[in-house]
Short mmCIF file of C-alpha atoms in Angstrom, two decimals:
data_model
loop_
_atom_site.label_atom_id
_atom_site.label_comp_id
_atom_site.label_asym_id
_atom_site.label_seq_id
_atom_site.Cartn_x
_atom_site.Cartn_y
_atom_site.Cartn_z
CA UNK F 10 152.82 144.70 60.05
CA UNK F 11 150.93 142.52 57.62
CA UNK F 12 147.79 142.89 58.97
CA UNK F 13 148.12 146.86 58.20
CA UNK F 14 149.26 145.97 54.62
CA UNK F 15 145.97 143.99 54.09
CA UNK F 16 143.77 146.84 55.76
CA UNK F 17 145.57 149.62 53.25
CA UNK F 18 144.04 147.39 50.10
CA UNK F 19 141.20 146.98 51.75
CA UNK F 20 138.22 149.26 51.17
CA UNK F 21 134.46 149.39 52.47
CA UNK F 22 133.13 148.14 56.20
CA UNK F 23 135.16 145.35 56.61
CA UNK F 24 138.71 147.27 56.51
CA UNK F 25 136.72 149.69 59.40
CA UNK F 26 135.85 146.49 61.06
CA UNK F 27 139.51 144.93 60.89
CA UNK F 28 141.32 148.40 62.05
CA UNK F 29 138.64 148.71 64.79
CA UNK F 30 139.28 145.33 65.67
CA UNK F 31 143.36 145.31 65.95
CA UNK F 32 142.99 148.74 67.89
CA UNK F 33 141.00 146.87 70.61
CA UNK F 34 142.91 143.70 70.65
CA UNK F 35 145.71 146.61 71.04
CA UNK F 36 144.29 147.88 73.49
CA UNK F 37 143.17 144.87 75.69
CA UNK F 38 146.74 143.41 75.73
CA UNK F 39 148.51 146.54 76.57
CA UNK F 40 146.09 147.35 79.43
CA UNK F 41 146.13 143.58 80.92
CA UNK F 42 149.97 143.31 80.49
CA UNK F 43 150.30 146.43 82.50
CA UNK F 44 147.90 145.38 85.21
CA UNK F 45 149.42 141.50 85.58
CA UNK F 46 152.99 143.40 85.75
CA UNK F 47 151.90 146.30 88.70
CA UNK F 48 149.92 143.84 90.69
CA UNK F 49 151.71 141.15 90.30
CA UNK F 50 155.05 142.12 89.55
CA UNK F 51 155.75 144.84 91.79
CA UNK F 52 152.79 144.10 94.26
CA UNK F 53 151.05 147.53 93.84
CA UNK F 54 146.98 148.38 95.24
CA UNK F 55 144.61 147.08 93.03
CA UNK F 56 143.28 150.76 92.78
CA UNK F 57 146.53 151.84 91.31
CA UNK F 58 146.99 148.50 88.94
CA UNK F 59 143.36 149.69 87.52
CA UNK F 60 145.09 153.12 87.24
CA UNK F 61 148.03 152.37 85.14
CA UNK F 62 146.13 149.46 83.20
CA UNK F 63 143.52 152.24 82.13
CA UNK F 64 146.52 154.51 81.13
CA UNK F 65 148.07 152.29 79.13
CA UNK F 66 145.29 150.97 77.36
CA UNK F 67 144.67 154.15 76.37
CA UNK F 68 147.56 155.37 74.90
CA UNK F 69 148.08 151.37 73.09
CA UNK F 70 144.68 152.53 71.81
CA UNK F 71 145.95 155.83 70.67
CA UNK F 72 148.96 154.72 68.68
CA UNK F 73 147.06 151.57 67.35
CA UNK F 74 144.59 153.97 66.03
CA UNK F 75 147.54 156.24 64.27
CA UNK F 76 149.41 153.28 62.74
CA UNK F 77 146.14 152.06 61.35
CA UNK F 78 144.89 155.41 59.32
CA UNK F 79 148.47 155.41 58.04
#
């Protein structure tokens, strides 16, 4: 929550760089947390780990996005 705080006083490139950076950070945990849980967790294909990894890294991406042009 801070790190949105710090991007709302922030103005200029590097507030676009920060947001753009949190939203893939975002996005690369959600996707390999969901991939490490289907394939791992509940032995699932590798085609449909991909699947859901994809997914969910895009919608982490989406809502990471939204919180961070609040």
């Amino acid at each position: 929550m801070r790190g949105f705080q710090v991007l709302a006083n922030e103005t200029g490139r590097g507030a676009a760089m920060k947001a753009w950076r949190t939203i893939a950070l975002h996005t690369a945990v959600a996707a390999g947390f969901m991939f490490v849980l289907q394939r791992y967790g509940l032995s699932a294909t590798l085609e449909s780990s991909l699947l859901w990894a994809i997914v969910f890294g895009g919608c982490a991406a989406g809502l990471a996005y939204s919180q961070a042009n609040r």
